[in-house]
mmCIF file of C-alpha atoms (C1' of nucleotides) in Angstrom:
data_model
loop_
_atom_site.group_PDB
_atom_site.id
_atom_site.type_symbol
_atom_site.label_atom_id
_atom_site.label_comp_id
_atom_site.label_asym_id
_atom_site.label_seq_id
_atom_site.Cartn_x
_atom_site.Cartn_y
_atom_site.Cartn_z
ATOM 1 C CA MET A 1 26.522 3.354 -19.561
ATOM 2 C CA THR A 2 30.002 4.129 -18.275
ATOM 3 C CA VAL A 3 30.958 1.068 -16.251
ATOM 4 C CA LEU A 4 28.683 -1.619 -17.604
ATOM 5 C CA GLU A 5 30.172 -2.256 -21.048
ATOM 6 C CA SER A 6 28.337 -5.443 -22.014
ATOM 7 C CA ALA A 7 24.912 -5.230 -23.667
ATOM 8 C CA PRO A 8 22.127 -5.150 -21.058
ATOM 9 C CA VAL A 9 20.922 -8.733 -21.362
ATOM 10 C CA LYS A 10 17.603 -9.300 -19.663
ATOM 11 C CA VAL A 11 17.044 -12.238 -17.340
ATOM 12 C CA ARG A 12 13.706 -13.758 -16.414
ATOM 13 C CA THR A 13 13.423 -14.939 -12.820
ATOM 14 C CA CYS A 14 11.317 -17.886 -11.706
ATOM 15 C CA ALA A 15 8.621 -15.464 -10.543
ATOM 16 C CA GLY A 16 8.409 -13.947 -14.030
ATOM 17 C CA ARG A 17 9.998 -10.584 -13.237
ATOM 18 C CA VAL A 18 12.589 -9.189 -15.623
ATOM 19 C CA THR A 19 15.908 -8.050 -14.207
ATOM 20 C CA HIS A 20 19.449 -7.274 -15.341
ATOM 21 C CA PRO A 21 22.422 -9.426 -14.411
ATOM 22 C CA ARG A 22 25.047 -7.929 -12.143
ATOM 23 C CA PRO A 23 28.229 -7.278 -14.198
ATOM 24 C CA THR A 24 31.058 -9.389 -12.853
ATOM 25 C CA GLY A 25 34.368 -7.931 -11.754
ATOM 26 C CA GLN A 26 32.940 -4.447 -11.183
ATOM 27 C CA ASP A 27 32.434 -2.609 -7.929
ATOM 28 C CA ARG A 28 31.451 0.923 -8.973
ATOM 29 C CA TYR A 29 28.032 1.269 -10.602
ATOM 30 C CA THR A 30 26.282 4.474 -11.687
ATOM 31 C CA ILE A 31 22.777 5.152 -10.453
ATOM 32 C CA SER A 32 21.236 4.273 -13.810
ATOM 33 C CA GLU A 33 23.046 0.935 -13.864
ATOM 34 C CA VAL A 34 21.730 0.128 -10.411
ATOM 35 C CA ALA A 35 18.253 1.260 -11.478
ATOM 36 C CA ALA A 36 18.380 -1.121 -14.464
ATOM 37 C CA HIS A 37 19.704 -3.929 -12.282
ATOM 38 C CA THR A 38 17.251 -3.617 -9.419
ATOM 39 C CA GLY A 39 14.166 -2.357 -11.232
ATOM 40 C CA LEU A 40 13.982 0.587 -8.818
ATOM 41 C CA SER A 41 13.977 4.080 -10.335
ATOM 42 C CA ALA A 42 16.940 6.439 -9.873
ATOM 43 C CA HIS A 43 14.533 8.691 -7.976
ATOM 44 C CA THR A 44 13.770 5.898 -5.555
ATOM 45 C CA LEU A 45 17.452 5.048 -5.052
ATOM 46 C CA ARG A 46 18.222 8.677 -4.135
ATOM 47 C CA TRP A 47 15.194 8.760 -1.879
ATOM 48 C CA TYR A 48 16.295 5.531 -0.119
ATOM 49 C CA GLU A 49 19.632 7.133 0.638
ATOM 50 C CA ARG A 50 18.017 10.376 1.848
ATOM 51 C CA ILE A 51 15.782 8.612 4.349
ATOM 52 C CA GLY A 52 18.594 6.398 5.642
ATOM 53 C CA LEU A 53 17.619 3.149 3.980
ATOM 54 C CA MET A 54 21.003 3.020 2.198
ATOM 55 C CA PRO A 55 24.311 3.092 4.140
ATOM 56 C CA HIS A 56 25.624 6.282 2.426
ATOM 57 C CA VAL A 57 26.767 5.544 -1.114
ATOM 58 C CA ASP A 58 30.312 6.403 -2.209
ATOM 59 C CA ARG A 59 30.819 9.437 -4.543
ATOM 60 C CA THR A 60 33.166 10.429 -7.365
ATOM 61 C CA HIS A 61 35.202 13.638 -6.963
ATOM 62 C CA THR A 62 32.325 15.459 -8.740
ATOM 63 C CA GLY A 63 29.728 14.124 -6.330
ATOM 64 C CA GLN A 64 28.148 11.410 -8.471
ATOM 65 C CA ARG A 65 27.075 8.199 -6.753
ATOM 66 C CA ARG A 66 29.051 5.011 -7.310
ATOM 67 C CA PHE A 67 27.294 1.952 -5.860
ATOM 68 C CA SER A 68 29.378 -1.022 -4.687
ATOM 69 C CA ASN A 69 28.557 -4.739 -4.795
ATOM 70 C CA ARG A 70 27.888 -4.481 -1.085
ATOM 71 C CA ASP A 71 25.278 -1.815 -1.868
ATOM 72 C CA LEU A 72 23.676 -4.159 -4.408
ATOM 73 C CA ASP A 73 23.566 -6.936 -1.801
ATOM 74 C CA TRP A 74 21.836 -4.567 0.578
ATOM 75 C CA LEU A 75 19.332 -3.498 -2.076
ATOM 76 C CA GLU A 76 18.579 -7.146 -2.769
ATOM 77 C CA LEU A 77 17.655 -7.715 0.879
ATOM 78 C CA VAL A 78 15.639 -4.485 0.960
ATOM 79 C CA GLY A 79 13.818 -5.626 -2.173
ATOM 80 C CA LYS A 80 12.853 -8.892 -0.513
ATOM 81 C CA LEU A 81 11.638 -7.184 2.647
ATOM 82 C CA ARG A 82 9.719 -4.677 0.527
ATOM 83 C CA LEU A 83 8.009 -7.492 -1.415
ATOM 84 C CA THR A 84 6.749 -8.876 1.868
ATOM 85 C CA GLY A 85 5.188 -5.518 2.702
ATOM 86 C CA MET A 86 7.563 -4.479 5.471
ATOM 87 C CA PRO A 87 6.994 -0.741 6.062
ATOM 88 C CA VAL A 88 9.843 1.519 4.959
ATOM 89 C CA ALA A 89 10.106 2.855 8.519
ATOM 90 C CA ASP A 90 10.898 -0.664 9.795
ATOM 91 C CA MET A 91 13.506 -1.189 7.100
ATOM 92 C CA VAL A 92 15.098 2.133 8.046
ATOM 93 C CA ARG A 93 15.182 0.945 11.667
ATOM 94 C CA TYR A 94 16.939 -2.253 10.583
ATOM 95 C CA ALA A 95 19.426 -0.221 8.515
ATOM 96 C CA GLU A 96 20.188 1.898 11.602
ATOM 97 C CA LEU A 97 20.842 -1.220 13.655
ATOM 98 C CA VAL A 98 23.219 -2.515 10.989
ATOM 99 C CA ARG A 99 25.117 0.810 11.031
ATOM 100 C CA GLU A 100 25.362 0.736 14.821
ATOM 101 C CA GLY A 101 27.451 -2.440 14.782
ATOM 102 C CA GLU A 102 27.511 -5.909 16.252
ATOM 103 C CA HIS A 103 26.044 -4.993 19.619
ATOM 104 C CA THR A 104 22.636 -4.723 17.907
ATOM 105 C CA PHE A 105 22.624 -8.361 16.776
ATOM 106 C CA SER A 106 19.919 -9.433 19.204
ATOM 107 C CA GLU A 107 17.625 -6.547 18.313
ATOM 108 C CA ARG A 108 18.110 -7.329 14.636
ATOM 109 C CA GLU A 109 17.322 -10.957 15.292
ATOM 110 C CA ALA A 110 14.119 -9.958 17.121
ATOM 111 C CA LEU A 111 13.082 -7.613 14.304
ATOM 112 C CA LEU A 112 13.561 -10.240 11.618
ATOM 113 C CA THR A 113 11.937 -12.966 13.705
ATOM 114 C CA ALA A 114 8.841 -10.830 14.226
ATOM 115 C CA HIS A 115 8.733 -10.109 10.525
ATOM 116 C CA ARG A 116 9.111 -13.792 9.673
ATOM 117 C CA GLU A 117 6.065 -14.546 11.783
ATOM 118 C CA ASN A 118 4.255 -11.829 9.871
ATOM 119 C CA VAL A 119 5.233 -13.347 6.534
ATOM 120 C CA ARG A 120 4.080 -16.786 7.654
ATOM 121 C CA GLU A 121 0.679 -15.376 8.562
ATOM 122 C CA ARG A 122 0.441 -13.637 5.204
ATOM 123 C CA ILE A 123 1.214 -16.876 3.403
ATOM 124 C CA ALA A 124 -1.534 -18.624 5.372
ATOM 125 C CA GLU A 125 -3.995 -15.856 4.489
ATOM 126 C CA LEU A 126 -3.085 -16.022 0.832
ATOM 127 C CA GLN A 127 -3.499 -19.791 0.765
ATOM 128 C CA ASP A 128 -6.859 -19.410 2.445
ATOM 129 C CA THR A 129 -7.916 -16.959 -0.265
ATOM 130 C CA LEU A 130 -6.625 -19.328 -2.918
ATOM 131 C CA HIS A 131 -9.226 -21.888 -1.805
ATOM 132 C CA VAL A 132 -11.982 -19.281 -2.068
ATOM 133 C CA LEU A 133 -10.810 -18.328 -5.557
ATOM 134 C CA ASP A 134 -10.675 -21.978 -6.622
ATOM 135 C CA PHE A 135 -14.221 -22.441 -5.386
ATOM 136 C CA LYS A 136 -15.595 -19.334 -7.177
ATOM 137 C CA ILE A 137 -13.725 -20.048 -10.395
ATOM 138 C CA GLU A 138 -15.051 -23.598 -10.401
ATOM 139 C CA ILE A 139 -18.616 -22.259 -10.183
ATOM 140 C CA TYR A 140 -18.073 -20.001 -13.199
ATOM 141 C CA ALA A 141 -16.218 -22.710 -15.101
ATOM 142 C CA GLY A 142 -19.013 -25.178 -14.360
ATOM 143 C CA ALA A 143 -21.613 -22.735 -15.694
ATOM 144 C CA ARG A 144 -19.508 -22.213 -18.807
ATOM 145 C CA ARG A 145 -19.168 -25.962 -19.384
ATOM 146 C CA SER A 146 -22.897 -26.595 -19.126
ATOM 147 C CA ALA A 147 -23.558 -23.651 -21.471
ATOM 148 C CA GLU A 148 -21.119 -25.171 -23.981
ATOM 149 C CA ARG A 149 -22.801 -28.570 -23.706
ATOM 150 C CA ALA A 150 -26.225 -27.063 -24.402
ATOM 151 C CA MET B 1 -26.488 -2.062 19.565
ATOM 152 C CA THR B 2 -30.093 -2.256 18.373
ATOM 153 C CA VAL B 3 -30.286 -5.586 16.567
ATOM 154 C CA LEU B 4 -27.428 -7.583 18.025
ATOM 155 C CA GLU B 5 -28.742 -8.427 21.499
ATOM 156 C CA SER B 6 -26.171 -10.967 22.641
ATOM 157 C CA ALA B 7 -22.915 -9.763 24.177
ATOM 158 C CA PRO B 8 -20.262 -9.147 21.496
ATOM 159 C CA VAL B 9 -18.175 -12.282 22.067
ATOM 160 C CA LYS B 10 -14.828 -12.098 20.355
ATOM 161 C CA VAL B 11 -13.595 -14.963 18.214
ATOM 162 C CA ARG B 12 -10.000 -15.689 17.317
ATOM 163 C CA THR B 13 -9.476 -16.988 13.791
ATOM 164 C CA CYS B 14 -6.771 -19.440 12.787
ATOM 165 C CA ALA B 15 -4.724 -16.537 11.408
ATOM 166 C CA GLY B 16 -4.850 -14.825 14.808
ATOM 167 C CA ARG B 17 -7.145 -11.940 13.885
ATOM 168 C CA VAL B 18 -9.987 -11.084 16.226
ATOM 169 C CA THR B 19 -13.486 -10.815 14.800
ATOM 170 C CA HIS B 20 -17.111 -10.846 15.936
ATOM 171 C CA PRO B 21 -19.443 -13.712 15.176
ATOM 172 C CA ARG B 22 -22.366 -13.079 12.866
ATOM 173 C CA PRO B 23 -25.585 -13.088 14.923
ATOM 174 C CA THR B 24 -27.802 -15.928 13.803
ATOM 175 C CA GLY B 25 -31.391 -15.434 12.680
ATOM 176 C CA GLN B 26 -30.837 -11.758 11.835
ATOM 177 C CA ASP B 27 -30.795 -10.107 8.450
ATOM 178 C CA ARG B 28 -30.754 -6.363 9.217
ATOM 179 C CA TYR B 29 -27.524 -5.060 10.756
ATOM 180 C CA THR B 30 -26.653 -1.450 11.571
ATOM 181 C CA ILE B 31 -23.439 -0.004 10.203
ATOM 182 C CA SER B 32 -21.710 -0.212 13.589
ATOM 183 C CA GLU B 33 -22.610 -3.888 13.939
ATOM 184 C CA VAL B 34 -21.151 -4.581 10.528
ATOM 185 C CA ALA B 35 -18.082 -2.543 11.446
ATOM 186 C CA ALA B 36 -17.592 -4.650 14.593
ATOM 187 C CA HIS B 37 -18.159 -7.858 12.668
ATOM 188 C CA THR B 38 -15.876 -7.136 9.714
ATOM 189 C CA GLY B 39 -13.214 -5.006 11.375
ATOM 190 C CA LEU B 40 -13.784 -2.293 8.763
ATOM 191 C CA SER B 41 -14.676 1.184 10.027
ATOM 192 C CA ALA B 42 -18.123 2.668 9.442
ATOM 193 C CA HIS B 43 -16.362 5.318 7.343
ATOM 194 C CA THR B 44 -14.922 2.635 5.121
ATOM 195 C CA LEU B 45 -18.267 0.850 4.742
ATOM 196 C CA ARG B 46 -19.924 4.075 3.570
ATOM 197 C CA TRP B 47 -17.008 4.755 1.272
ATOM 198 C CA TYR B 48 -17.257 1.232 -0.213
ATOM 199 C CA GLU B 49 -20.883 1.883 -1.047
ATOM 200 C CA ARG B 50 -20.154 5.307 -2.488
ATOM 201 C CA ILE B 51 -17.526 4.006 -4.922
ATOM 202 C CA GLY B 52 -19.683 1.068 -6.014
ATOM 203 C CA LEU B 53 -17.912 -1.698 -4.115
ATOM 204 C CA MET B 54 -21.163 -2.550 -2.263
ATOM 205 C CA PRO B 55 -24.381 -3.459 -4.163
ATOM 206 C CA HIS B 56 -26.460 -0.601 -2.644
ATOM 207 C CA VAL B 57 -27.399 -1.334 0.943
ATOM 208 C CA ASP B 58 -31.064 -1.287 2.055
ATOM 209 C CA ARG B 59 -32.311 1.674 4.185
ATOM 210 C CA THR B 60 -34.823 2.252 6.983
ATOM 211 C CA HIS B 61 -37.592 4.828 6.464
ATOM 212 C CA THR B 62 -35.271 7.390 8.071
ATOM 213 C CA GLY B 63 -32.439 6.620 5.665
ATOM 214 C CA GLN B 64 -30.224 4.532 7.938
ATOM 215 C CA ARG B 65 -28.388 1.584 6.405
ATOM 216 C CA ARG B 66 -29.464 -1.960 7.238
ATOM 217 C CA PHE B 67 -26.992 -4.560 5.959
ATOM 218 C CA SER B 68 -28.245 -8.053 5.042
ATOM 219 C CA ASN B 69 -26.507 -11.419 5.408
ATOM 220 C CA ARG B 70 -25.925 -11.270 1.661
ATOM 221 C CA ASP B 71 -24.078 -7.974 2.206
ATOM 222 C CA LEU B 72 -21.940 -9.652 4.887
ATOM 223 C CA ASP B 73 -21.131 -12.495 2.479
ATOM 224 C CA TRP B 74 -20.044 -9.956 -0.091
ATOM 225 C CA LEU B 75 -17.896 -8.089 2.441
ATOM 226 C CA GLU B 76 -16.256 -11.365 3.379
ATOM 227 C CA LEU B 77 -15.215 -11.949 -0.222
ATOM 228 C CA VAL B 78 -14.074 -8.335 -0.578
ATOM 229 C CA GLY B 79 -12.030 -8.752 2.595
ATOM 230 C CA LYS B 80 -10.260 -11.777 1.174
ATOM 231 C CA LEU B 81 -9.521 -10.061 -2.114
ATOM 232 C CA ARG B 82 -8.303 -7.004 -0.229
ATOM 233 C CA LEU B 83 -5.943 -9.119 1.898
ATOM 234 C CA THR B 84 -4.368 -10.391 -1.294
ATOM 235 C CA GLY B 85 -3.697 -6.829 -2.404
ATOM 236 C CA MET B 86 -6.241 -6.637 -5.215
ATOM 237 C CA PRO B 87 -6.628 -2.942 -6.085
ATOM 238 C CA VAL B 88 -9.959 -1.408 -5.104
ATOM 239 C CA ALA B 89 -10.549 -0.445 -8.745
ATOM 240 C CA ASP B 90 -10.418 -4.133 -9.746
ATOM 241 C CA MET B 91 -12.814 -5.083 -6.977
ATOM 242 C CA VAL B 92 -15.194 -2.354 -8.138
ATOM 243 C CA ARG B 93 -14.962 -3.770 -11.659
ATOM 244 C CA TYR B 94 -15.850 -7.221 -10.318
ATOM 245 C CA ALA B 95 -18.792 -5.749 -8.376
ATOM 246 C CA GLU B 96 -20.045 -4.114 -11.588
ATOM 247 C CA LEU B 97 -19.873 -7.453 -13.387
ATOM 248 C CA VAL B 98 -21.867 -9.109 -10.617
ATOM 249 C CA ARG B 99 -24.526 -6.377 -10.862
ATOM 250 C CA GLU B 100 -24.725 -6.802 -14.645
ATOM 251 C CA GLY B 101 -25.935 -10.386 -14.311
ATOM 252 C CA GLU B 102 -25.123 -13.867 -15.540
ATOM 253 C CA HIS B 103 -23.913 -12.859 -18.992
ATOM 254 C CA THR B 104 -20.699 -11.613 -17.353
ATOM 255 C CA PHE B 105 -19.772 -15.048 -15.946
ATOM 256 C CA SER B 106 -16.866 -15.583 -18.340
ATOM 257 C CA GLU B 107 -15.386 -12.140 -17.686
ATOM 258 C CA ARG B 108 -15.672 -12.733 -13.940
ATOM 259 C CA GLU B 109 -13.982 -16.102 -14.335
ATOM 260 C CA ALA B 110 -11.141 -14.464 -16.295
ATOM 261 C CA LEU B 111 -10.734 -11.730 -13.673
ATOM 262 C CA LEU B 112 -10.545 -14.188 -10.794
ATOM 263 C CA THR B 113 -8.281 -16.570 -12.690
ATOM 264 C CA ALA B 114 -5.813 -13.760 -13.411
ATOM 265 C CA HIS B 115 -5.911 -12.767 -9.764
ATOM 266 C CA ARG B 116 -5.368 -16.348 -8.645
ATOM 267 C CA GLU B 117 -2.204 -16.474 -10.725
ATOM 268 C CA ASN B 118 -1.151 -13.269 -9.033
ATOM 269 C CA VAL B 119 -1.741 -14.719 -5.581
ATOM 270 C CA ARG B 120 0.261 -17.829 -6.454
ATOM 271 C CA GLU B 121 3.206 -15.672 -7.498
ATOM 272 C CA ARG B 122 2.967 -13.692 -4.277
ATOM 273 C CA ILE B 123 3.021 -16.879 -2.226
ATOM 274 C CA ALA B 124 6.131 -18.013 -4.083
ATOM 275 C CA GLU B 125 7.817 -14.653 -3.440
ATOM 276 C CA LEU B 126 6.947 -14.778 0.244
ATOM 277 C CA GLN B 127 8.285 -18.297 0.582
ATOM 278 C CA ASP B 128 11.473 -17.213 -1.152
ATOM 279 C CA THR B 129 11.837 -14.376 1.358
ATOM 280 C CA LEU B 130 11.174 -16.789 4.192
ATOM 281 C CA HIS B 131 14.344 -18.675 3.253
ATOM 282 C CA VAL B 132 16.351 -15.439 3.305
ATOM 283 C CA LEU B 133 14.931 -14.558 6.727
ATOM 284 C CA ASP B 134 15.708 -18.038 8.069
ATOM 285 C CA PHE B 135 19.283 -17.674 6.832
ATOM 286 C CA LYS B 136 19.799 -14.217 8.390
ATOM 287 C CA ILE B 137 18.121 -15.125 11.664
ATOM 288 C CA GLU B 138 20.300 -18.214 11.934
ATOM 289 C CA ILE B 139 23.410 -16.037 11.584
ATOM 290 C CA TYR B 140 22.284 -13.774 14.450
ATOM 291 C CA ALA B 141 21.151 -16.731 16.558
ATOM 292 C CA GLY B 142 24.472 -18.462 15.974
ATOM 293 C CA ALA B 143 26.356 -15.343 17.110
ATOM 294 C CA ARG B 144 24.148 -15.141 20.184
ATOM 295 C CA ARG B 145 24.752 -18.815 21.065
ATOM 296 C CA SER B 146 28.532 -18.490 20.829
ATOM 297 C CA ALA B 147 28.401 -15.304 22.938
ATOM 298 C CA GLU B 148 26.375 -17.186 25.562
ATOM 299 C CA ARG B 149 28.859 -20.074 25.543
ATOM 300 C CA ALA B 150 31.789 -17.705 26.105
ATOM 301 C "C1'" DT C 1 33.185 26.525 -28.246
ATOM 302 C "C1'" DA C 2 28.648 24.786 -28.025
ATOM 303 C "C1'" DT C 3 25.753 21.257 -27.140
ATOM 304 C "C1'" DT C 4 24.239 16.929 -25.298
ATOM 305 C "C1'" DG C 5 23.334 13.780 -21.725
ATOM 306 C "C1'" DA C 6 23.798 11.859 -17.240
ATOM 307 C "C1'" DC C 7 24.063 13.255 -13.034
ATOM 308 C "C1'" DT C 8 23.205 16.458 -8.534
ATOM 309 C "C1'" DT C 9 19.919 18.793 -4.928
ATOM 310 C "C1'" DG C 10 15.684 20.237 -1.995
ATOM 311 C "C1'" DG C 11 11.194 20.486 -2.298
ATOM 312 C "C1'" DA C 12 6.743 19.863 -4.338
ATOM 313 C "C1'" DG C 13 3.333 16.692 -6.448
ATOM 314 C "C1'" DT C 14 0.844 12.073 -7.166
ATOM 315 C "C1'" DG C 15 -2.094 7.967 -6.411
ATOM 316 C "C1'" DC C 16 -4.038 4.906 -3.394
ATOM 317 C "C1'" DA C 17 -6.925 3.643 0.364
ATOM 318 C "C1'" DC C 18 -8.773 5.196 3.597
ATOM 319 C "C1'" DT C 19 -10.084 8.659 7.548
ATOM 320 C "C1'" DC C 20 -12.076 12.481 9.392
ATOM 321 C "C1'" DC C 21 -15.063 16.668 9.733
ATOM 322 C "C1'" DA C 22 -19.063 19.708 10.118
ATOM 323 C "C1'" DA C 23 -23.737 20.141 10.051
ATOM 324 C "C1'" DG C 24 -27.867 18.012 10.574
ATOM 325 C "C1'" DC C 25 -31.658 14.401 11.559
ATOM 326 C "C1'" DA C 26 -34.212 10.784 14.339
ATOM 327 C "C1'" DA C 27 -35.023 7.964 18.454
ATOM 328 C "C1'" DG C 28 -34.754 6.951 23.326
ATOM 329 C "C1'" DC C 29 -34.456 8.425 28.024
ATOM 330 C "C1'" DC C 30 -34.865 11.728 32.356
ATOM 331 C "C1'" DG D 1 -38.222 19.943 26.589
ATOM 332 C "C1'" DG D 2 -33.417 18.892 26.782
ATOM 333 C "C1'" DC D 3 -29.738 15.689 26.332
ATOM 334 C "C1'" DT D 4 -27.272 11.811 24.408
ATOM 335 C "C1'" DT D 5 -26.314 8.476 20.979
ATOM 336 C "C1'" DG D 6 -26.104 6.814 16.508
ATOM 337 C "C1'" DC D 7 -26.746 7.675 12.216
ATOM 338 C "C1'" DT D 8 -26.726 10.689 7.530
ATOM 339 C "C1'" DT D 9 -24.137 13.525 3.754
ATOM 340 C "C1'" DG D 10 -20.387 15.741 0.620
ATOM 341 C "C1'" DG D 11 -16.084 17.117 0.783
ATOM 342 C "C1'" DA D 12 -11.638 17.787 2.784
ATOM 343 C "C1'" DG D 13 -7.541 15.742 5.073
ATOM 344 C "C1'" DT D 14 -3.974 11.960 6.063
ATOM 345 C "C1'" DG D 15 -0.106 8.700 5.582
ATOM 346 C "C1'" DC D 16 2.565 5.977 2.798
ATOM 347 C "C1'" DA D 17 5.720 5.214 -0.872
ATOM 348 C "C1'" DC D 18 7.172 6.949 -4.204
ATOM 349 C "C1'" DT D 19 7.629 10.330 -8.421
ATOM 350 C "C1'" DC D 20 8.609 14.388 -10.534
ATOM 351 C "C1'" DC D 21 10.448 19.188 -11.159
ATOM 352 C "C1'" DA D 22 13.579 23.128 -11.676
ATOM 353 C "C1'" DA D 23 17.933 24.697 -11.635
ATOM 354 C "C1'" DG D 24 22.395 23.567 -11.709
ATOM 355 C "C1'" DT D 25 27.196 20.812 -12.436
ATOM 356 C "C1'" DC D 26 30.306 18.120 -15.062
ATOM 357 C "C1'" DA D 27 32.447 15.298 -18.931
ATOM 358 C "C1'" DA D 28 32.394 13.966 -23.489
ATOM 359 C "C1'" DT D 29 31.573 14.789 -28.133
ATOM 360 C "C1'" DA D 30 30.566 17.763 -32.800
#
DNA sequence: TATTGACTTGGAGTGCACTCCAAGCAAGCC
DNA sequence: GGCTTGCTTGGAGTGCACTCCAAGTCAATA
């Protein structure tokens, strides 16, 4: 805890996951602060950088990583894409396009549009399964109710 | 192709996946027919049985598997649970409960109810990501439109 | 000065869900 | 009989996404 001075208050998101708030007015976070904030392990953060999924994190004069708010923004997007099951290789490709500059806008748009279609299909599949689960659960619940009545 | 005599007509589901129709009036399918029908490989079907995710498939006198319509029903459910990311170990647990008989109804209900909650959370996460994707795509599309106007 | 603790690296290890392999058997066809 | 095709088995291999390890550096504290 070198930069983040306040106590690490935990926050519960609407989806039930626990996360740490981003300290305001700071722009240089240690790897363990970022790990606490994002829920990713320090190992994973180093690995993301090694494979090119992070846009090269700034260092102190002794070589320690100092993540910026921009890095946290990027990790937030990566986290969302990861939750939707986008393969790491595709996210690395997107990161490359971002590094290459504005002339890759249309390719980025195509990549995200294809992924959006993917996500929509996944939602439809999940909702389909939800009906099956409702049906099965109702059978078991019905059996339980008639057992309780007996 | 020993049992399924009709040509393997392909069917497109609402989610866009391609599958094979279940031949009517049959109740003994070879492993390759089941593979074609479910989209799983024959390897995976054997593996499912080995780890206890299939309720022991019937055999011919020479030891070849012959899947029943009941087996196909089971594989359909397994497929749905798999699509929702349920770990294989959990599915095996559910299969064990089914084999144990009706006294496991309440445990099965609890297992499926917990999973349903899980699926609902996943849908919410995906929809959240969808908004982020819409936002990003709109930025790229906007840039493209103003470039085209220029 | 010595120790503690957080950090660094490249490379090796882990867990999951398949996926494949080698060797062999049975049936159908020329 | 010989060939092909489809199936059988246990066990080994694969790809993904981490996850951990050993050996070392540096800054702060006892």
